[in-house]
Amino acid sequence: MEVKLKAPAKINLSLDVLGKRPDGYHELSTVMQTVDLYDEITLTQNDSGAVTVSCDYEGVPCDDRNICAKAAYRFFDYCRLPVSGVHIDIQKTIPTQAGLAGGSSDGAAVIVGMNYLFNTKLSPKEMLDIGERVGADVPFCMEGGTKLCTGIGGTMKKVPSLHGVQIVICKPDTVSVSTAEAYQKVDALAKHPCYTDEMVKALYTRDMFTICATIFNDFELALQIPEVNEIKKIMLGCKARGAGMSGSGSAVFAIFTSERKAKQCVEALKADYPKTFLCKPIKNGCAVE
Ligand code: ATP
């Protein structure tokens, strides 16, 4: 038996790192949004007795280090089932090391797909519990939509959705960000008022001007990546309503209310940055196709 799932990317409309906790984790406050840029995951049951992974995207491990394999083991463990044969094929479109949660979304899709394949009838809450054990962004990727996420990422609250806009996403090839280094630099930033609080208010009042003006990311501020600044300049030059880096980078996104201008922006970026995508916000997370 086989099941195919779509695993969407996310962007962070705002991301405030509130501080480091005594246990070493960082408290975040962020508004996340899923977009229609997808990896495709295919799960196939077999009688090998093992979890195997295939993926043709450079830099993605095809062994137990893959988030999808981790998710499958967590699923068996949670359901108290013996590990049985399943092959996970990942067709990647979401760039890696981009802050777009590609890996987390793949992992979320595996949990949803395993529940389907093994007919375990887990509730959404139970699947979120497994997701939390796989990674901080996994529960959000499972639910998707527009959510305020706080704590170390796992506490989610639905907020009014962002819709009627076009989103251009661009990932420069030359930069890869180490998450540890990113957090170190963020820790050295001066304190400032929380942009995410403002973003949530703007979403409730559906104030597009303020939403776009409130796009903010502490990692962007701390890392000051030249390519990110260059891409933002091009996006804003194409009349984006607002632009910013996603997660710990290095992908950059821009919001447009005109489809024509968004398409022009993709054209303006594509030659220098082949990993440029035209997307729309979506209301869901991982789902069986
Ligand atoms: P996030 O927004 O969650 O920080 P990201 O966009 O920065 O995500 P990922 O795409 O999740 O980064 O990948 C980070 C690294 O994780 C990759 O370079 C790769 O080595 C490893 N990895 C493990 N499993 C996967 C997977 N299924 N897809 C992508 N990367 C994976």
PDB file of C-alpha atoms and ligand atoms in Angstrom:
ATOM      1  CA  MET A   1       0.000   0.000   0.000  1.00  0.00           C
ATOM      2  CA  GLU A   2       1.135   3.541  -0.792  1.00  0.00           C
ATOM      3  CA  VAL A   3       0.181   7.075   0.287  1.00  0.00           C
ATOM      4  CA  LYS A   4       1.261  10.434  -1.174  1.00  0.00           C
ATOM      5  CA  LEU A   5       1.318  13.667   0.836  1.00  0.00           C
ATOM      6  CA  LYS A   6       2.002  17.303   0.182  1.00  0.00           C
ATOM      7  CA  ALA A   7       4.274  19.029   2.714  1.00  0.00           C
ATOM      8  CA  PRO A   8       4.092  22.844   2.499  1.00  0.00           C
ATOM      9  CA  ALA A   9       6.805  25.418   3.283  1.00  0.00           C
ATOM     10  CA  LYS A  10       6.256  28.133   5.866  1.00  0.00           C
ATOM     11  CA  ILE A  11       7.390  31.708   6.227  1.00  0.00           C
ATOM     12  CA  ASN A  12       7.653  33.801   9.395  1.00  0.00           C
ATOM     13  CA  LEU A  13       5.681  37.012   8.971  1.00  0.00           C
ATOM     14  CA  SER A  14       7.366  38.170  12.178  1.00  0.00           C
ATOM     15  CA  LEU A  15       9.869  36.508  14.474  1.00  0.00           C
ATOM     16  CA  ASP A  16      10.953  37.842  17.859  1.00  0.00           C
ATOM     17  CA  VAL A  17      13.502  35.940  19.916  1.00  0.00           C
ATOM     18  CA  LEU A  18      12.414  36.853  23.442  1.00  0.00           C
ATOM     19  CA  GLY A  19      15.407  35.388  25.290  1.00  0.00           C
ATOM     20  CA  LYS A  20      17.304  32.320  26.384  1.00  0.00           C
ATOM     21  CA  ARG A  21      15.761  30.026  28.996  1.00  0.00           C
ATOM     22  CA  PRO A  22      17.771  28.397  31.794  1.00  0.00           C
ATOM     23  CA  ASP A  23      17.577  25.072  29.894  1.00  0.00           C
ATOM     24  CA  GLY A  24      19.329  26.664  26.892  1.00  0.00           C
ATOM     25  CA  TYR A  25      16.272  26.821  24.601  1.00  0.00           C
ATOM     26  CA  HIS A  26      15.192  30.196  23.234  1.00  0.00           C
ATOM     27  CA  GLU A  27      11.699  31.614  23.809  1.00  0.00           C
ATOM     28  CA  LEU A  28      10.191  32.791  20.529  1.00  0.00           C
ATOM     29  CA  SER A  29       7.128  34.713  19.512  1.00  0.00           C
ATOM     30  CA  THR A  30       6.410  34.354  15.820  1.00  0.00           C
ATOM     31  CA  VAL A  31       3.583  34.415  13.303  1.00  0.00           C
ATOM     32  CA  MET A  32       3.980  31.553  10.858  1.00  0.00           C
ATOM     33  CA  GLN A  33       2.180  31.101   7.558  1.00  0.00           C
ATOM     34  CA  THR A  34       2.116  28.071   5.255  1.00  0.00           C
ATOM     35  CA  VAL A  35       2.436  28.691   1.501  1.00  0.00           C
ATOM     36  CA  ASP A  36       1.714  26.598  -1.597  1.00  0.00           C
ATOM     37  CA  LEU A  37       5.327  25.552  -2.144  1.00  0.00           C
ATOM     38  CA  TYR A  38       5.426  21.812  -1.527  1.00  0.00           C
ATOM     39  CA  ASP A  39       7.667  18.796  -1.106  1.00  0.00           C
ATOM     40  CA  GLU A  40       5.968  15.547  -2.090  1.00  0.00           C
ATOM     41  CA  ILE A  41       6.291  12.582   0.233  1.00  0.00           C
ATOM     42  CA  THR A  42       5.415   9.035  -0.816  1.00  0.00           C
ATOM     43  CA  LEU A  43       5.203   6.304   1.826  1.00  0.00           C
ATOM     44  CA  THR A  44       5.212   2.706   0.629  1.00  0.00           C
ATOM     45  CA  GLN A  45       4.716  -0.296   2.887  1.00  0.00           C
ATOM     46  CA  ASN A  46       7.011  -3.261   2.173  1.00  0.00           C
ATOM     47  CA  ASP A  47       8.279  -6.380   3.917  1.00  0.00           C
ATOM     48  CA  SER A  48      11.901  -5.206   4.457  1.00  0.00           C
ATOM     49  CA  GLY A  49      11.256  -4.687   8.168  1.00  0.00           C
ATOM     50  CA  ALA A  50      13.129  -1.351   8.035  1.00  0.00           C
ATOM     51  CA  VAL A  51      12.564   2.353   7.477  1.00  0.00           C
ATOM     52  CA  THR A  52      14.369   3.513   4.308  1.00  0.00           C
ATOM     53  CA  VAL A  53      14.586   6.957   2.694  1.00  0.00           C
ATOM     54  CA  SER A  54      15.269   8.235  -0.812  1.00  0.00           C
ATOM     55  CA  CYS A  55      15.723  11.873  -1.827  1.00  0.00           C
ATOM     56  CA  ASP A  56      17.588  13.397  -4.740  1.00  0.00           C
ATOM     57  CA  TYR A  57      18.194  16.843  -3.226  1.00  0.00           C
ATOM     58  CA  GLU A  58      21.815  17.753  -2.504  1.00  0.00           C
ATOM     59  CA  GLY A  59      22.716  17.751   1.187  1.00  0.00           C
ATOM     60  CA  VAL A  60      19.670  15.834   2.408  1.00  0.00           C
ATOM     61  CA  PRO A  61      20.734  12.649   4.244  1.00  0.00           C
ATOM     62  CA  CYS A  62      19.025   9.437   3.091  1.00  0.00           C
ATOM     63  CA  ASP A  63      19.474   7.512   6.330  1.00  0.00           C
ATOM     64  CA  ASP A  64      18.296   7.656   9.955  1.00  0.00           C
ATOM     65  CA  ARG A  65      19.493  11.286  10.212  1.00  0.00           C
ATOM     66  CA  ASN A  66      16.647  12.316   7.911  1.00  0.00           C
ATOM     67  CA  ILE A  67      13.800  14.001   9.801  1.00  0.00           C
ATOM     68  CA  CYS A  68      11.355  11.709   7.967  1.00  0.00           C
ATOM     69  CA  ALA A  69      13.051   8.582   9.362  1.00  0.00           C
ATOM     70  CA  LYS A  70      13.021  10.122  12.865  1.00  0.00           C
ATOM     71  CA  ALA A  71       9.299  10.859  12.478  1.00  0.00           C
ATOM     72  CA  ALA A  72       8.602   7.265  11.402  1.00  0.00           C
ATOM     73  CA  TYR A  73      10.455   5.822  14.436  1.00  0.00           C
ATOM     74  CA  ARG A  74       8.628   8.233  16.772  1.00  0.00           C
ATOM     75  CA  PHE A  75       5.356   7.093  15.235  1.00  0.00           C
ATOM     76  CA  PHE A  76       6.094   3.377  15.823  1.00  0.00           C
ATOM     77  CA  ASP A  77       7.281   4.160  19.342  1.00  0.00           C
ATOM     78  CA  TYR A  78       4.213   6.248  20.242  1.00  0.00           C
ATOM     79  CA  CYS A  79       1.807   3.634  18.831  1.00  0.00           C
ATOM     80  CA  ARG A  80       3.763   0.823  20.550  1.00  0.00           C
ATOM     81  CA  LEU A  81       4.104  -0.908  17.202  1.00  0.00           C
ATOM     82  CA  PRO A  82       7.187  -2.875  16.176  1.00  0.00           C
ATOM     83  CA  VAL A  83       9.198  -1.094  13.445  1.00  0.00           C
ATOM     84  CA  SER A  84       7.967  -2.472  10.141  1.00  0.00           C
ATOM     85  CA  GLY A  85       8.924  -1.995   6.491  1.00  0.00           C
ATOM     86  CA  VAL A  86       8.208   1.426   5.040  1.00  0.00           C
ATOM     87  CA  HIS A  87       9.994   3.353   2.308  1.00  0.00           C
ATOM     88  CA  ILE A  88       9.864   7.162   2.357  1.00  0.00           C
ATOM     89  CA  ASP A  89      10.518   8.934  -0.927  1.00  0.00           C
ATOM     90  CA  ILE A  90      11.013  12.706  -0.759  1.00  0.00           C
ATOM     91  CA  GLN A  91      10.593  14.811  -3.905  1.00  0.00           C
ATOM     92  CA  LYS A  92      12.011  18.122  -2.696  1.00  0.00           C
ATOM     93  CA  THR A  93      11.065  21.519  -4.038  1.00  0.00           C
ATOM     94  CA  ILE A  94      11.470  23.498  -0.802  1.00  0.00           C
ATOM     95  CA  PRO A  95      15.095  24.722  -0.579  1.00  0.00           C
ATOM     96  CA  THR A  96      17.012  23.459   2.485  1.00  0.00           C
ATOM     97  CA  GLN A  97      18.795  25.657   5.033  1.00  0.00           C
ATOM     98  CA  ALA A  98      16.361  28.349   4.071  1.00  0.00           C
ATOM     99  CA  GLY A  99      14.259  28.923   7.201  1.00  0.00           C
ATOM    100  CA  LEU A 100      11.283  27.525   5.253  1.00  0.00           C
ATOM    101  CA  ALA A 101      10.879  24.449   7.509  1.00  0.00           C
ATOM    102  CA  GLY A 102      11.208  22.016   4.606  1.00  0.00           C
ATOM    103  CA  GLY A 103      12.571  19.235   6.796  1.00  0.00           C
ATOM    104  CA  SER A 104      10.006  19.839   9.551  1.00  0.00           C
ATOM    105  CA  SER A 105       7.156  19.754   7.047  1.00  0.00           C
ATOM    106  CA  ASP A 106       8.447  16.494   5.533  1.00  0.00           C
ATOM    107  CA  GLY A 107       8.524  15.033   9.062  1.00  0.00           C
ATOM    108  CA  ALA A 108       4.984  16.260   9.762  1.00  0.00           C
ATOM    109  CA  ALA A 109       3.764  14.659   6.516  1.00  0.00           C
ATOM    110  CA  VAL A 110       5.314  11.325   7.500  1.00  0.00           C
ATOM    111  CA  ILE A 111       3.359  11.280  10.790  1.00  0.00           C
ATOM    112  CA  VAL A 112       0.073  12.072   9.012  1.00  0.00           C
ATOM    113  CA  GLY A 113       0.872   9.493   6.308  1.00  0.00           C
ATOM    114  CA  MET A 114       1.865   6.728   8.745  1.00  0.00           C
ATOM    115  CA  ASN A 115      -1.422   7.196  10.618  1.00  0.00           C
ATOM    116  CA  TYR A 116      -3.207   6.650   7.294  1.00  0.00           C
ATOM    117  CA  LEU A 117      -1.036   3.753   6.140  1.00  0.00           C
ATOM    118  CA  PHE A 118      -1.158   1.814   9.410  1.00  0.00           C
ATOM    119  CA  ASN A 119      -4.810   2.715  10.087  1.00  0.00           C
ATOM    120  CA  THR A 120      -3.902   3.742  13.654  1.00  0.00           C
ATOM    121  CA  LYS A 121      -6.735   6.315  13.899  1.00  0.00           C
ATOM    122  CA  LEU A 122      -4.660   8.772  15.962  1.00  0.00           C
ATOM    123  CA  SER A 123      -6.407  12.048  16.825  1.00  0.00           C
ATOM    124  CA  PRO A 124      -4.948  15.348  15.576  1.00  0.00           C
ATOM    125  CA  LYS A 125      -3.769  16.000  19.164  1.00  0.00           C
ATOM    126  CA  GLU A 126      -1.929  12.661  19.292  1.00  0.00           C
ATOM    127  CA  MET A 127      -0.218  13.381  15.972  1.00  0.00           C
ATOM    128  CA  LEU A 128       0.802  16.838  17.262  1.00  0.00           C
ATOM    129  CA  ASP A 129       2.282  15.120  20.344  1.00  0.00           C
ATOM    130  CA  ILE A 130       4.438  12.910  18.124  1.00  0.00           C
ATOM    131  CA  GLY A 131       5.386  15.951  16.012  1.00  0.00           C
ATOM    132  CA  GLU A 132       6.578  17.867  19.053  1.00  0.00           C
ATOM    133  CA  ARG A 133       9.031  15.052  19.784  1.00  0.00           C
ATOM    134  CA  VAL A 134      10.429  15.265  16.243  1.00  0.00           C
ATOM    135  CA  GLY A 135      11.059  19.025  16.085  1.00  0.00           C
ATOM    136  CA  ALA A 136       9.841  22.439  17.227  1.00  0.00           C
ATOM    137  CA  ASP A 137       8.277  23.459  13.879  1.00  0.00           C
ATOM    138  CA  VAL A 138       6.718  20.040  13.152  1.00  0.00           C
ATOM    139  CA  PRO A 139       3.367  20.648  14.960  1.00  0.00           C
ATOM    140  CA  PHE A 140       2.874  23.914  13.068  1.00  0.00           C
ATOM    141  CA  CYS A 141       3.664  22.263   9.724  1.00  0.00           C
ATOM    142  CA  MET A 142       1.038  19.623  10.506  1.00  0.00           C
ATOM    143  CA  GLU A 143      -1.719  22.220  11.075  1.00  0.00           C
ATOM    144  CA  GLY A 144      -0.518  25.081   8.892  1.00  0.00           C
ATOM    145  CA  GLY A 145      -2.503  28.229   8.115  1.00  0.00           C
ATOM    146  CA  THR A 146      -1.702  31.450   9.987  1.00  0.00           C
ATOM    147  CA  LYS A 147      -0.649  30.845  13.608  1.00  0.00           C
ATOM    148  CA  LEU A 148       0.938  32.695  16.470  1.00  0.00           C
ATOM    149  CA  CYS A 149       3.583  30.322  17.846  1.00  0.00           C
ATOM    150  CA  THR A 150       5.190  30.974  21.195  1.00  0.00           C
ATOM    151  CA  GLY A 151       7.391  29.245  23.779  1.00  0.00           C
ATOM    152  CA  ILE A 152       9.996  27.148  22.007  1.00  0.00           C
ATOM    153  CA  GLY A 153       7.672  26.999  19.017  1.00  0.00           C
ATOM    154  CA  GLY A 154       5.113  24.390  20.061  1.00  0.00           C
ATOM    155  CA  THR A 155       2.340  26.575  21.513  1.00  0.00           C
ATOM    156  CA  MET A 156       0.016  27.587  18.690  1.00  0.00           C
ATOM    157  CA  LYS A 157      -2.914  29.967  18.427  1.00  0.00           C
ATOM    158  CA  LYS A 158      -4.930  30.490  15.264  1.00  0.00           C
ATOM    159  CA  VAL A 159      -4.970  34.113  14.107  1.00  0.00           C
ATOM    160  CA  PRO A 160      -6.887  35.666  11.179  1.00  0.00           C
ATOM    161  CA  SER A 161      -5.513  34.354   7.908  1.00  0.00           C
ATOM    162  CA  LEU A 162      -3.445  36.303   5.459  1.00  0.00           C
ATOM    163  CA  HIS A 163      -5.152  36.104   2.088  1.00  0.00           C
ATOM    164  CA  GLY A 164      -5.551  37.886  -1.215  1.00  0.00           C
ATOM    165  CA  VAL A 165      -1.795  38.349  -1.566  1.00  0.00           C
ATOM    166  CA  GLN A 166       1.029  36.923  -3.655  1.00  0.00           C
ATOM    167  CA  ILE A 167       4.244  35.885  -1.966  1.00  0.00           C
ATOM    168  CA  VAL A 168       7.612  35.773  -3.713  1.00  0.00           C
ATOM    169  CA  ILE A 169      10.206  33.565  -2.024  1.00  0.00           C
ATOM    170  CA  CYS A 170      13.884  33.717  -2.970  1.00  0.00           C
ATOM    171  CA  LYS A 171      16.703  31.595  -1.524  1.00  0.00           C
ATOM    172  CA  PRO A 172      20.251  32.710  -2.358  1.00  0.00           C
ATOM    173  CA  ASP A 173      22.527  29.773  -3.153  1.00  0.00           C
ATOM    174  CA  THR A 174      25.675  31.179  -1.671  1.00  0.00           C
ATOM    175  CA  VAL A 175      24.620  31.492   1.955  1.00  0.00           C
ATOM    176  CA  SER A 176      24.033  28.804   4.503  1.00  0.00           C
ATOM    177  CA  VAL A 177      23.260  29.795   8.040  1.00  0.00           C
ATOM    178  CA  SER A 178      24.361  27.799  11.080  1.00  0.00           C
ATOM    179  CA  THR A 179      21.504  27.884  13.579  1.00  0.00           C
ATOM    180  CA  ALA A 180      23.895  27.889  16.578  1.00  0.00           C
ATOM    181  CA  GLU A 181      25.766  30.902  15.214  1.00  0.00           C
ATOM    182  CA  ALA A 182      22.469  32.629  14.421  1.00  0.00           C
ATOM    183  CA  TYR A 183      21.246  32.293  18.020  1.00  0.00           C
ATOM    184  CA  GLN A 184      24.598  33.510  19.370  1.00  0.00           C
ATOM    185  CA  LYS A 185      24.304  36.697  17.330  1.00  0.00           C
ATOM    186  CA  VAL A 186      20.646  37.170  18.303  1.00  0.00           C
ATOM    187  CA  ASP A 187      21.583  36.899  21.995  1.00  0.00           C
ATOM    188  CA  ALA A 188      23.863  39.896  21.536  1.00  0.00           C
ATOM    189  CA  LEU A 189      21.059  42.145  20.166  1.00  0.00           C
ATOM    190  CA  ALA A 190      19.619  45.011  22.213  1.00  0.00           C
ATOM    191  CA  LYS A 191      16.058  44.490  23.545  1.00  0.00           C
ATOM    192  CA  HIS A 192      13.215  46.001  21.499  1.00  0.00           C
ATOM    193  CA  PRO A 193       9.381  46.001  21.574  1.00  0.00           C
ATOM    194  CA  CYS A 194       7.769  42.793  20.288  1.00  0.00           C
ATOM    195  CA  TYR A 195       6.897  43.098  16.576  1.00  0.00           C
ATOM    196  CA  THR A 196       4.855  39.879  16.707  1.00  0.00           C
ATOM    197  CA  ASP A 197       2.327  41.531  19.073  1.00  0.00           C
ATOM    198  CA  GLU A 198       1.889  44.283  16.453  1.00  0.00           C
ATOM    199  CA  MET A 199       1.638  41.724  13.627  1.00  0.00           C
ATOM    200  CA  VAL A 200      -1.157  39.859  15.435  1.00  0.00           C
ATOM    201  CA  LYS A 201      -3.086  43.124  15.969  1.00  0.00           C
ATOM    202  CA  ALA A 202      -2.657  44.048  12.292  1.00  0.00           C
ATOM    203  CA  LEU A 203      -3.928  40.605  11.217  1.00  0.00           C
ATOM    204  CA  TYR A 204      -7.023  41.028  13.418  1.00  0.00           C
ATOM    205  CA  THR A 205      -7.772  44.446  11.917  1.00  0.00           C
ATOM    206  CA  ARG A 206      -6.853  43.125   8.407  1.00  0.00           C
ATOM    207  CA  ASP A 207      -4.671  46.179   7.994  1.00  0.00           C
ATOM    208  CA  MET A 208      -2.494  45.204   5.018  1.00  0.00           C
ATOM    209  CA  PHE A 209      -0.339  48.325   5.254  1.00  0.00           C
ATOM    210  CA  THR A 210       0.593  47.585   8.901  1.00  0.00           C
ATOM    211  CA  ILE A 211       0.987  43.832   8.244  1.00  0.00           C
ATOM    212  CA  CYS A 212       3.566  44.576   5.550  1.00  0.00           C
ATOM    213  CA  ALA A 213       5.249  47.326   7.553  1.00  0.00           C
ATOM    214  CA  THR A 214       5.565  44.998  10.577  1.00  0.00           C
ATOM    215  CA  ILE A 215       7.422  42.170   8.811  1.00  0.00           C
ATOM    216  CA  PHE A 216      10.366  41.649  11.148  1.00  0.00           C
ATOM    217  CA  ASN A 217      12.904  38.985  12.047  1.00  0.00           C
ATOM    218  CA  ASP A 218      15.480  39.111  14.853  1.00  0.00           C
ATOM    219  CA  PHE A 219      17.725  36.703  12.915  1.00  0.00           C
ATOM    220  CA  GLU A 220      17.734  39.030   9.919  1.00  0.00           C
ATOM    221  CA  LEU A 221      18.701  41.935  12.175  1.00  0.00           C
ATOM    222  CA  ALA A 222      21.445  39.958  13.915  1.00  0.00           C
ATOM    223  CA  LEU A 223      22.956  38.194  10.892  1.00  0.00           C
ATOM    224  CA  GLN A 224      22.948  41.091   8.387  1.00  0.00           C
ATOM    225  CA  ILE A 225      23.501  38.817   5.379  1.00  0.00           C
ATOM    226  CA  PRO A 226      24.528  40.920   2.330  1.00  0.00           C
ATOM    227  CA  GLU A 227      22.614  38.692  -0.172  1.00  0.00           C
ATOM    228  CA  VAL A 228      19.445  38.985   1.949  1.00  0.00           C
ATOM    229  CA  ASN A 229      19.717  42.769   1.893  1.00  0.00           C
ATOM    230  CA  GLU A 230      20.352  42.717  -1.862  1.00  0.00           C
ATOM    231  CA  ILE A 231      17.304  40.494  -2.533  1.00  0.00           C
ATOM    232  CA  LYS A 232      15.101  42.679  -0.329  1.00  0.00           C
ATOM    233  CA  LYS A 233      16.258  45.749  -2.250  1.00  0.00           C
ATOM    234  CA  ILE A 234      15.246  44.121  -5.552  1.00  0.00           C
ATOM    235  CA  MET A 235      11.870  43.031  -4.109  1.00  0.00           C
ATOM    236  CA  LEU A 236      11.068  46.465  -2.727  1.00  0.00           C
ATOM    237  CA  GLY A 237      12.247  47.990  -6.027  1.00  0.00           C
ATOM    238  CA  CYS A 238       9.577  45.818  -7.696  1.00  0.00           C
ATOM    239  CA  LYS A 239       7.005  47.474  -5.425  1.00  0.00           C
ATOM    240  CA  ALA A 240       6.605  44.717  -2.844  1.00  0.00           C
ATOM    241  CA  ARG A 241       4.400  45.931   0.009  1.00  0.00           C
ATOM    242  CA  GLY A 242       6.917  44.471   2.486  1.00  0.00           C
ATOM    243  CA  ALA A 243       9.797  41.963   2.622  1.00  0.00           C
ATOM    244  CA  GLY A 244      11.867  40.065   5.170  1.00  0.00           C
ATOM    245  CA  MET A 245      13.930  36.972   5.889  1.00  0.00           C
ATOM    246  CA  SER A 246      12.197  33.746   6.935  1.00  0.00           C
ATOM    247  CA  GLY A 247      13.194  31.859  10.098  1.00  0.00           C
ATOM    248  CA  SER A 248      16.948  31.597  10.586  1.00  0.00           C
ATOM    249  CA  GLY A 249      17.431  32.276   6.872  1.00  0.00           C
ATOM    250  CA  SER A 250      18.554  32.609   4.293  1.00  0.00           C
ATOM    251  CA  ALA A 251      15.328  32.629   2.233  1.00  0.00           C
ATOM    252  CA  VAL A 252      13.698  36.021   1.792  1.00  0.00           C
ATOM    253  CA  PHE A 253       9.999  36.605   1.103  1.00  0.00           C
ATOM    254  CA  ALA A 254       8.013  39.577  -0.158  1.00  0.00           C
ATOM    255  CA  ILE A 255       4.285  40.328  -0.091  1.00  0.00           C
ATOM    256  CA  PHE A 256       2.540  41.737  -3.157  1.00  0.00           C
ATOM    257  CA  THR A 257      -1.081  42.735  -3.651  1.00  0.00           C
ATOM    258  CA  SER A 258      -0.592  42.866  -7.432  1.00  0.00           C
ATOM    259  CA  GLU A 259      -0.051  39.549  -9.235  1.00  0.00           C
ATOM    260  CA  ARG A 260       1.519  41.383 -12.163  1.00  0.00           C
ATOM    261  CA  LYS A 261       4.134  43.045  -9.940  1.00  0.00           C
ATOM    262  CA  ALA A 262       4.827  39.748  -8.141  1.00  0.00           C
ATOM    263  CA  LYS A 263       5.487  38.046 -11.504  1.00  0.00           C
ATOM    264  CA  GLN A 264       7.761  40.916 -12.544  1.00  0.00           C
ATOM    265  CA  CYS A 265       9.663  40.477  -9.284  1.00  0.00           C
ATOM    266  CA  VAL A 266      10.148  36.736  -9.960  1.00  0.00           C
ATOM    267  CA  GLU A 267      11.535  37.636 -13.403  1.00  0.00           C
ATOM    268  CA  ALA A 268      13.849  40.254 -11.896  1.00  0.00           C
ATOM    269  CA  LEU A 269      15.296  37.737  -9.403  1.00  0.00           C
ATOM    270  CA  LYS A 270      15.311  34.470 -11.357  1.00  0.00           C
ATOM    271  CA  ALA A 271      18.495  34.983 -13.416  1.00  0.00           C
ATOM    272  CA  ASP A 272      20.710  35.616 -10.384  1.00  0.00           C
ATOM    273  CA  TYR A 273      18.683  33.495  -7.940  1.00  0.00           C
ATOM    274  CA  PRO A 274      17.272  30.337  -9.587  1.00  0.00           C
ATOM    275  CA  LYS A 275      15.527  29.296  -6.351  1.00  0.00           C
ATOM    276  CA  THR A 276      12.804  31.940  -6.684  1.00  0.00           C
ATOM    277  CA  PHE A 277       9.138  30.953  -6.347  1.00  0.00           C
ATOM    278  CA  LEU A 278       5.756  32.644  -6.726  1.00  0.00           C
ATOM    279  CA  CYS A 279       3.407  31.416  -3.966  1.00  0.00           C
ATOM    280  CA  LYS A 280       0.165  32.091  -2.174  1.00  0.00           C
ATOM    281  CA  PRO A 281      -0.668  31.710   1.525  1.00  0.00           C
ATOM    282  CA  ILE A 282      -2.679  28.556   2.307  1.00  0.00           C
ATOM    283  CA  LYS A 283      -4.968  27.617   5.193  1.00  0.00           C
ATOM    284  CA  ASN A 284      -3.729  24.088   5.782  1.00  0.00           C
ATOM    285  CA  GLY A 285      -0.642  22.058   6.621  1.00  0.00           C
ATOM    286  CA  CYS A 286       0.427  18.580   5.492  1.00  0.00           C
ATOM    287  CA  ALA A 287      -2.275  16.566   3.800  1.00  0.00           C
ATOM    288  CA  VAL A 288      -2.815  13.307   1.958  1.00  0.00           C
ATOM    289  CA  GLU A 289      -3.052  14.021  -1.782  1.00  0.00           C
TER     290      GLU A 289
HETATM  291  P1  ATP B   1      13.839  25.452   9.490  1.00  0.00           P
HETATM  292  O1  ATP B   1      13.002  26.563   8.964  1.00  0.00           O
HETATM  293  O2  ATP B   1      13.013  24.394  10.216  1.00  0.00           O
HETATM  294  O3  ATP B   1      15.050  25.906  10.238  1.00  0.00           O
HETATM  295  P2  ATP B   1      15.459  25.001   7.199  1.00  0.00           P
HETATM  296  O4  ATP B   1      14.796  25.504   5.964  1.00  0.00           O
HETATM  297  O5  ATP B   1      16.474  25.923   7.801  1.00  0.00           O
HETATM  298  O6  ATP B   1      14.336  24.626   8.226  1.00  0.00           O
HETATM  299  P3  ATP B   1      15.673  22.243   6.474  1.00  0.00           P
HETATM  300  O7  ATP B   1      15.184  22.237   5.069  1.00  0.00           O
HETATM  301  O8  ATP B   1      14.703  21.749   7.461  1.00  0.00           O
HETATM  302  O9  ATP B   1      16.209  23.690   6.896  1.00  0.00           O
HETATM  303  O10 ATP B   1      17.019  21.387   6.512  1.00  0.00           O
HETATM  304  C1  ATP B   1      18.072  21.595   7.401  1.00  0.00           C
HETATM  305  C2  ATP B   1      19.023  20.397   7.319  1.00  0.00           C
HETATM  306  O11 ATP B   1      18.374  19.247   7.873  1.00  0.00           O
HETATM  307  C3  ATP B   1      19.411  19.986   5.903  1.00  0.00           C
HETATM  308  O12 ATP B   1      20.546  20.652   5.450  1.00  0.00           O
HETATM  309  C4  ATP B   1      19.628  18.485   6.027  1.00  0.00           C
HETATM  310  O13 ATP B   1      20.975  18.193   6.310  1.00  0.00           O
HETATM  311  C5  ATP B   1      18.802  18.044   7.228  1.00  0.00           C
HETATM  312  N1  ATP B   1      17.600  17.242   6.885  1.00  0.00           N
HETATM  313  C6  ATP B   1      17.207  16.124   7.487  1.00  0.00           C
HETATM  314  N2  ATP B   1      16.049  15.655   6.960  1.00  0.00           N
HETATM  315  C7  ATP B   1      15.691  16.517   6.000  1.00  0.00           C
HETATM  316  C8  ATP B   1      14.594  16.576   5.106  1.00  0.00           C
HETATM  317  N3  ATP B   1      13.624  15.651   5.073  1.00  0.00           N
HETATM  318  N4  ATP B   1      14.542  17.620   4.260  1.00  0.00           N
HETATM  319  C9  ATP B   1      15.498  18.570   4.296  1.00  0.00           C
HETATM  320  N5  ATP B   1      16.554  18.544   5.100  1.00  0.00           N
HETATM  321  C10 ATP B   1      16.664  17.546   5.965  1.00  0.00           C
END
